[in-house]
Short mmCIF file of C-alpha atoms in Angstrom, two decimals:
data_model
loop_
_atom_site.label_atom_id
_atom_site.label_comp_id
_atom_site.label_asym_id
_atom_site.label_seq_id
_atom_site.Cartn_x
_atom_site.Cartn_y
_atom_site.Cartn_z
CA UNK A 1 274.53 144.91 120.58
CA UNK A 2 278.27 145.00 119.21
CA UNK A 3 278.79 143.19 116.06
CA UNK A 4 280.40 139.78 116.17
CA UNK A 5 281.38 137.06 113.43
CA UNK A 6 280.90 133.44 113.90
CA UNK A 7 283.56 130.65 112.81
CA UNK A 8 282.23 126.95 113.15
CA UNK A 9 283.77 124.15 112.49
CA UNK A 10 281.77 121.27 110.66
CA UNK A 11 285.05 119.67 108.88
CA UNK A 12 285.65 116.45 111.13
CA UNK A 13 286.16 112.70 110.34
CA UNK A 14 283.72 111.53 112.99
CA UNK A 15 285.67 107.92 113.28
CA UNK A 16 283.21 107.32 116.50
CA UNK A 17 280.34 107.81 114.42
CA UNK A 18 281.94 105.42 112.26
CA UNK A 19 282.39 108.37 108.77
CA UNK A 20 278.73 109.56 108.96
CA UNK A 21 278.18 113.12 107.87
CA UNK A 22 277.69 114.43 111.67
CA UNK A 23 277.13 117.63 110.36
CA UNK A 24 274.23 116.32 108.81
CA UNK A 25 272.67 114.10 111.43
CA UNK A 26 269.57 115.41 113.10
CA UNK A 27 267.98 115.87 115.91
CA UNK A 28 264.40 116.90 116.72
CA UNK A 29 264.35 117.12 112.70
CA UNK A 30 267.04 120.01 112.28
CA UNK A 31 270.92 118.71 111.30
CA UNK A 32 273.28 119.32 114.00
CA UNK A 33 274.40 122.13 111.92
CA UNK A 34 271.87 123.91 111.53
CA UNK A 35 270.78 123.89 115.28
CA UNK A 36 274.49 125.34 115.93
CA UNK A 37 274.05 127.84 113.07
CA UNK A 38 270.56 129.21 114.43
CA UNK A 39 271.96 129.70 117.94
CA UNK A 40 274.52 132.51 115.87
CA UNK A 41 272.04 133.43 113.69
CA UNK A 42 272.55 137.14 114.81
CA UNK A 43 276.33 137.14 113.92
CA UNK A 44 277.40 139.75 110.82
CA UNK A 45 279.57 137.42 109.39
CA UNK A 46 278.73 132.93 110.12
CA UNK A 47 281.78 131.01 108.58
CA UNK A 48 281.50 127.41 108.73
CA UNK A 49 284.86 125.18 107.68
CA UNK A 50 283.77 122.37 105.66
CA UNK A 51 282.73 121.44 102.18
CA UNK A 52 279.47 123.65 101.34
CA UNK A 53 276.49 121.85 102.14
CA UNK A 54 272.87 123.02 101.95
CA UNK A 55 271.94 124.89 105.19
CA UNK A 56 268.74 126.71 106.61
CA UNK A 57 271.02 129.89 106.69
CA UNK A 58 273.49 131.70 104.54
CA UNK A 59 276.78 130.97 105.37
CA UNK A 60 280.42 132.09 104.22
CA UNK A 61 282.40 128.49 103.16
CA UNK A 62 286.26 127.92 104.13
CA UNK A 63 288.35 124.83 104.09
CA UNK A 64 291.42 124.47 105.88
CA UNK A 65 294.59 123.29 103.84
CA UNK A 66 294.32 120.62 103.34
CA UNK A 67 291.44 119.05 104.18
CA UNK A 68 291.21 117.63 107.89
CA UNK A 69 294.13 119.38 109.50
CA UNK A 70 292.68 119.38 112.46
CA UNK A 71 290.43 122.09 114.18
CA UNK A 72 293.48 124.39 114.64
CA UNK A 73 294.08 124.85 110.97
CA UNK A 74 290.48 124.98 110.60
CA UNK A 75 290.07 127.80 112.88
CA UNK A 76 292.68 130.17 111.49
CA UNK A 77 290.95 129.03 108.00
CA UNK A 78 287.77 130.42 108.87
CA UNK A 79 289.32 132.80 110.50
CA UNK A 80 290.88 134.59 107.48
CA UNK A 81 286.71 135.64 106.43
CA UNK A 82 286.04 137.55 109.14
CA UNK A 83 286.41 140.97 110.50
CA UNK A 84 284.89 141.39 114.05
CA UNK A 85 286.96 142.17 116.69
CA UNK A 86 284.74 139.47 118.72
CA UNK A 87 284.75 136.06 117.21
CA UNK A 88 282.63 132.85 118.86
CA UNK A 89 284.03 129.73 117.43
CA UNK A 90 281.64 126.74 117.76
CA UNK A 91 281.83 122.90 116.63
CA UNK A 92 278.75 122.00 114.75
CA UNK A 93 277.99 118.92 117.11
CA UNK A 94 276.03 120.87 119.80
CA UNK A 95 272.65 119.81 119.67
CA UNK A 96 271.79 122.44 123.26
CA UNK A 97 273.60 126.05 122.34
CA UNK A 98 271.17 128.55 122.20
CA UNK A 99 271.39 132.10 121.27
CA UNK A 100 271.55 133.03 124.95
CA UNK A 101 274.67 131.01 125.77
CA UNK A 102 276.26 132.41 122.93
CA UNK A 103 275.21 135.99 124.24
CA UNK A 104 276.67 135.01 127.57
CA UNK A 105 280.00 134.18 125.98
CA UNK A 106 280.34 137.45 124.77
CA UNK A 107 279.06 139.88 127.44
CA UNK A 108 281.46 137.99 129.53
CA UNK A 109 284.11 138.23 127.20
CA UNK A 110 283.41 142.31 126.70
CA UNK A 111 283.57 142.36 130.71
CA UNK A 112 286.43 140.57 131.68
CA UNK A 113 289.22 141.73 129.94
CA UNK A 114 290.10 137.77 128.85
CA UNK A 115 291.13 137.11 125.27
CA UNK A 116 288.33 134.54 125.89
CA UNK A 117 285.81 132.98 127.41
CA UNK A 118 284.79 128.90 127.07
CA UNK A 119 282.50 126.61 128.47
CA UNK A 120 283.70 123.82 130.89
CA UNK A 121 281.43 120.44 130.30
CA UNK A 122 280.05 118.79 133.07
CA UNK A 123 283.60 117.22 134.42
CA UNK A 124 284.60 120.25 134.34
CA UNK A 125 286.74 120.00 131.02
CA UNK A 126 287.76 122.87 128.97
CA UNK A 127 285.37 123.20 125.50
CA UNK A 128 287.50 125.45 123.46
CA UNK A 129 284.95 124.90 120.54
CA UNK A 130 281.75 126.35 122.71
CA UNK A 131 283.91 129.85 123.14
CA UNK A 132 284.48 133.80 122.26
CA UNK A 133 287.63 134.62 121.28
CA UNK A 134 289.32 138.63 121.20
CA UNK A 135 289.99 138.32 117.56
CA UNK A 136 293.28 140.33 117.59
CA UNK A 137 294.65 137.52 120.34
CA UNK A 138 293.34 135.04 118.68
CA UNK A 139 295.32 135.91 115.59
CA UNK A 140 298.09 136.72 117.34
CA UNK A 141 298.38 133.58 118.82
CA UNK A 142 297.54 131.80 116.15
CA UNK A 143 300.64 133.32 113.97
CA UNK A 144 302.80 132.57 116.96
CA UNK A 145 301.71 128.96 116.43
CA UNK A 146 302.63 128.94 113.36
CA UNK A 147 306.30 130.29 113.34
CA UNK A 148 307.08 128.01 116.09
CA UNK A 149 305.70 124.93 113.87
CA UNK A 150 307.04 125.44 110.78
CA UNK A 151 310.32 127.63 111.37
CA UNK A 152 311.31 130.23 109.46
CA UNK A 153 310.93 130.60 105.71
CA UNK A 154 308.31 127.50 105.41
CA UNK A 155 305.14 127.84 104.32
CA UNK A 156 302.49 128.58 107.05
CA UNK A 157 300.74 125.22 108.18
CA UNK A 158 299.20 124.34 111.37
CA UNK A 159 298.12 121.34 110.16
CA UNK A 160 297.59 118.41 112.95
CA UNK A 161 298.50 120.41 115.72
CA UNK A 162 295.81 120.38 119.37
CA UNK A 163 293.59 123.04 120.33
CA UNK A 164 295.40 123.15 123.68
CA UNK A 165 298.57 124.21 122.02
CA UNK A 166 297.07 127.35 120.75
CA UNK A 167 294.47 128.29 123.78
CA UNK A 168 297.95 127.76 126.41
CA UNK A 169 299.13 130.96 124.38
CA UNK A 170 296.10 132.78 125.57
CA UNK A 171 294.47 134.38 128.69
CA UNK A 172 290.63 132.57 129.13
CA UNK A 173 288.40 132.79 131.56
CA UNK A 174 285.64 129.70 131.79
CA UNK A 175 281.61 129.48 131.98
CA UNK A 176 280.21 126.20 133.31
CA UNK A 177 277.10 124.93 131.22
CA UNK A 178 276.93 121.27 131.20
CA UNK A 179 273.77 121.31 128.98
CA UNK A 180 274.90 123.75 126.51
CA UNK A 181 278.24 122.02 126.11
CA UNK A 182 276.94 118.51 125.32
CA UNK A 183 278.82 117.72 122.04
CA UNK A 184 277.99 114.43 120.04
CA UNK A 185 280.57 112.30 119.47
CA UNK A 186 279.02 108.83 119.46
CA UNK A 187 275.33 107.34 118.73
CA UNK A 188 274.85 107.33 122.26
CA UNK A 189 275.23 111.05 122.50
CA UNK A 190 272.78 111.08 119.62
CA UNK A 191 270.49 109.02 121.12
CA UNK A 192 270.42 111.24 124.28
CA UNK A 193 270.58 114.32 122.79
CA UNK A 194 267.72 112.70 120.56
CA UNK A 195 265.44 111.23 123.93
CA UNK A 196 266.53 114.93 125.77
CA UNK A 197 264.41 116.77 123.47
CA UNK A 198 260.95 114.91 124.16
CA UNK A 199 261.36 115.35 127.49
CA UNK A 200 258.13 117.60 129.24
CA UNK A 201 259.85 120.21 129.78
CA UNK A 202 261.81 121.05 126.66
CA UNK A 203 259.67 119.61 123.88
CA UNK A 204 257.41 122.50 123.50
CA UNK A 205 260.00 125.00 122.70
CA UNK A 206 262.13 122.72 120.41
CA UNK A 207 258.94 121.82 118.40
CA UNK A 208 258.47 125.84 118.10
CA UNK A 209 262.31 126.09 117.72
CA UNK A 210 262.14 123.44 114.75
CA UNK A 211 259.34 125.10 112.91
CA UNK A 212 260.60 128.45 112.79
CA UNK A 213 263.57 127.35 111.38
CA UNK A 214 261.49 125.18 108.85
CA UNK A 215 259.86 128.09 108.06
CA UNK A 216 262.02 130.32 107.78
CA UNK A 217 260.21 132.74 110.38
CA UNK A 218 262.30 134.58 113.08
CA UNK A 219 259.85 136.28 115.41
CA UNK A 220 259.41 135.89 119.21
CA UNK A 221 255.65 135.62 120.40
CA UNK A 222 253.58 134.77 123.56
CA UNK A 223 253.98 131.11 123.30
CA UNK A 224 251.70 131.01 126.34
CA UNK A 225 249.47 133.43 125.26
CA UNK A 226 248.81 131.06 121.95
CA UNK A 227 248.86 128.08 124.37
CA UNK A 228 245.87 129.66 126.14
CA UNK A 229 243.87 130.75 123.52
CA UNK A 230 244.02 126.83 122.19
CA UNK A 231 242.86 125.68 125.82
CA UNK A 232 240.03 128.01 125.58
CA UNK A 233 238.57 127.58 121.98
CA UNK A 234 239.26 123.78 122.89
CA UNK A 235 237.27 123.79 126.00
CA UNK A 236 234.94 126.38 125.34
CA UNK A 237 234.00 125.91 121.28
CA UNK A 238 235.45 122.89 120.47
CA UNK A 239 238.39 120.66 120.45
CA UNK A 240 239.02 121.34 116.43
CA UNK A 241 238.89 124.62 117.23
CA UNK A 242 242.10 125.27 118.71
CA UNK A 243 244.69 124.31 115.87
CA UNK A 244 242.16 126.60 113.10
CA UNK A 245 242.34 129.66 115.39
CA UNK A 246 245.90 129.70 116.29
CA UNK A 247 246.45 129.27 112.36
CA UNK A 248 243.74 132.38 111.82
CA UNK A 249 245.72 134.17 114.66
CA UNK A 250 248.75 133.83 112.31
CA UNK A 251 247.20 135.29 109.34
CA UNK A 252 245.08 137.94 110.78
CA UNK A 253 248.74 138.99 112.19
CA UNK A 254 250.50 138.37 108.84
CA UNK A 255 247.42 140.49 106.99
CA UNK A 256 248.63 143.25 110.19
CA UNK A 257 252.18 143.57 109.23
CA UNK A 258 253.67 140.40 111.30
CA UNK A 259 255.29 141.05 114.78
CA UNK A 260 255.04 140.15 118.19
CA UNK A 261 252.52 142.70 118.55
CA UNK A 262 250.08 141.85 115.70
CA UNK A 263 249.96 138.20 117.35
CA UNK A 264 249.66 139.53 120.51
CA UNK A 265 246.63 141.85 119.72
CA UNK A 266 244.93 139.09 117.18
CA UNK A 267 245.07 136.58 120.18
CA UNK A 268 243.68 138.81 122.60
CA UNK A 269 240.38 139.49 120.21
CA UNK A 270 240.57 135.61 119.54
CA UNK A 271 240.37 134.68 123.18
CA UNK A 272 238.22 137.36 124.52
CA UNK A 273 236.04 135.85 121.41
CA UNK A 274 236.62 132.44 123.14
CA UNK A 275 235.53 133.12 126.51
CA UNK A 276 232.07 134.83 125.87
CA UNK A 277 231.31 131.50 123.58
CA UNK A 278 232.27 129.84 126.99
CA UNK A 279 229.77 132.11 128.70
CA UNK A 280 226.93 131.40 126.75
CA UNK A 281 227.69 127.55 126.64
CA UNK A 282 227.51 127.75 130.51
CA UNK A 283 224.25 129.35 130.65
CA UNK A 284 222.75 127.60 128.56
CA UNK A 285 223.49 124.14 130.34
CA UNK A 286 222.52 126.19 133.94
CA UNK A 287 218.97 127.16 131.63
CA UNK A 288 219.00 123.01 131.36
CA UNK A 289 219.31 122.33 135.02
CA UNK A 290 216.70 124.82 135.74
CA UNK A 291 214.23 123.27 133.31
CA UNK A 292 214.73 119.93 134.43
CA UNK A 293 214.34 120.84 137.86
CA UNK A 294 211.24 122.69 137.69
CA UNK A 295 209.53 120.73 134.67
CA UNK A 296 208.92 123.90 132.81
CA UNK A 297 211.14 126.64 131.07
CA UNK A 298 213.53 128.80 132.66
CA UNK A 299 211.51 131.89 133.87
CA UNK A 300 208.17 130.50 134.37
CA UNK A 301 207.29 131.34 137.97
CA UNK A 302 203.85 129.70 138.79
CA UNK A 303 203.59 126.71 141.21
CA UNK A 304 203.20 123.37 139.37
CA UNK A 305 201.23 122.35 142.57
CA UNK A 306 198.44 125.07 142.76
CA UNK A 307 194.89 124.35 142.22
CA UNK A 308 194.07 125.74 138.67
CA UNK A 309 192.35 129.04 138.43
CA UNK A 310 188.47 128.38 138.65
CA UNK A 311 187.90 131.25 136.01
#
């Protein structure tokens, strides 16, 4: 995987929340900011523009000059930490990116010869801020932003000027995701982002998501390998049984040196463990039937209507 650095900006006024720390807001228990910073968790270098705030990663802090430029002085601000030839540059409002849309961004980017690569939202808008950016262009760019704004011999500022004035200067090529481009901007986009989470089908792995990042564990398992082994020491031992072996799982695996494999081969015993409790549970209700049927114990082969032995 080639190295990349990360720039996000966290920095904004948020008039439409009316001033609340949007950074800060969560959803499905993580702050907005955090959820963006785990979906770059893999970058070599995460800067995020904004005063420094406790996060549930180490980051690099920049601030634009001055405070609230304006994302394009933001940008080159964070800019000015990294190294990376490729460069994503994220908002911190995005309560769907995932590590895979970010890898997206920049296999595309590698392949396409672009100096970038955004998403489009689900009008098919431009999101400049959900992107991978050719660092070299982007600087470039940037520094011919710059002289055009201020003219020569001022100070560089780039204070107050639009994204679209500095992505016009550059070749980009565009990824549809309306999911992983939802931004929040309001408390309705809270509230759906919020209500999108507890849906069926994405609850499970945002709960899993959540608690990793809680925990501070990064490791990929089986979830439905766990899954299973709780439906079967539910169903087959007994309903408490299924959150205390999953946890055992975890520490027989921890006690094996942690990894995907150590789960794996700690819920295998667990379950196979699981299903021949099953097995003996079901023959010992078919022993029942046959006892109750016959009126004596299982095994006993004489014929409860035979005259009794005259001996």
């Amino acid at each position: 995987m080639t190295a990349y650095d990360a720039v996000v900006l966290a920095g904004g006024a948020a008039r439409r929340l009316g001033g609340a720390d949007k950074p800060g807001v969560r959803v499905g228990g993580r702050a907005l900011l955090d959820r963006v910073l785990a979906a770059c968790a893999d970058a070599r270098t995460t800067v995020v523009v904004a005063d420094p705030r406790p996060t549930a990663r180490p980051v690099t802090w920049a601030r634009e000059d001055p405070p609230g430029g304006g994302p394009v002085a933001a940008l080159d601000a964070g800019l000015g930490h990294t190294t990376a030839d490729d460069l994503v540059v994220l908002s911190a409002d995005l309560p769907f990116l995932t590590g895979t849309t970010v890898q997206l961004l920049l296999a595309t980017l590698r392949t396409s010869g672009a100096d970038g690569v955004l998403l489009t939202d689900a009008e098919g808008r431009d999101q400049p801020l959900v992107a991978a950016y050719r660092a070299p262009a982007l600087r470039r760019a940037l520094a011919s932003l710059a002289a055009e704004h201020d003219g020569p011999g001022r100070p560089r500022s780039l204070g107050g000027l639009p994204l679209r004035r500095l992505t016009a200067g550059l070749g980009l090529t565009r990824v549809s995701d309306p999911v992983a481009s939802f931004d929040c901007d309001t408390w309705d986009d809270i509230a759906t982002a919020r209500s999108r989470i507890r849906e069926h089908g994405h609850v499970l792995d945002e709960w899993i998501s959540a608690v990793k990042d809680e925990l501070g564990i990064d490791l990929d398992v089986d979830t439905k390998a766990l899954l299973d082994l709780a439906r079967d020491a539910a169903h087959g031992v007994a309903r408490p049984a299924a959150p205390l072996t999953t946890f055992l799982v975890g520490y027989a695996a921890a006690r094996a040196g942690g990894g995907p494999e150590a789960v794996a081969e700690a819920s295998r015993k667990a379950a196979a463990l699981a299903l021949r409790w099953a097995d003996e549970k079901a023959d010992e209700k078919a022993d029942g039937k046959d006892e109750k049927a016959d009126g004596r114990p299982d095994g006993d082969t004489a014929d409860p209507h035979a005259a009794p032995d005259a001996g």
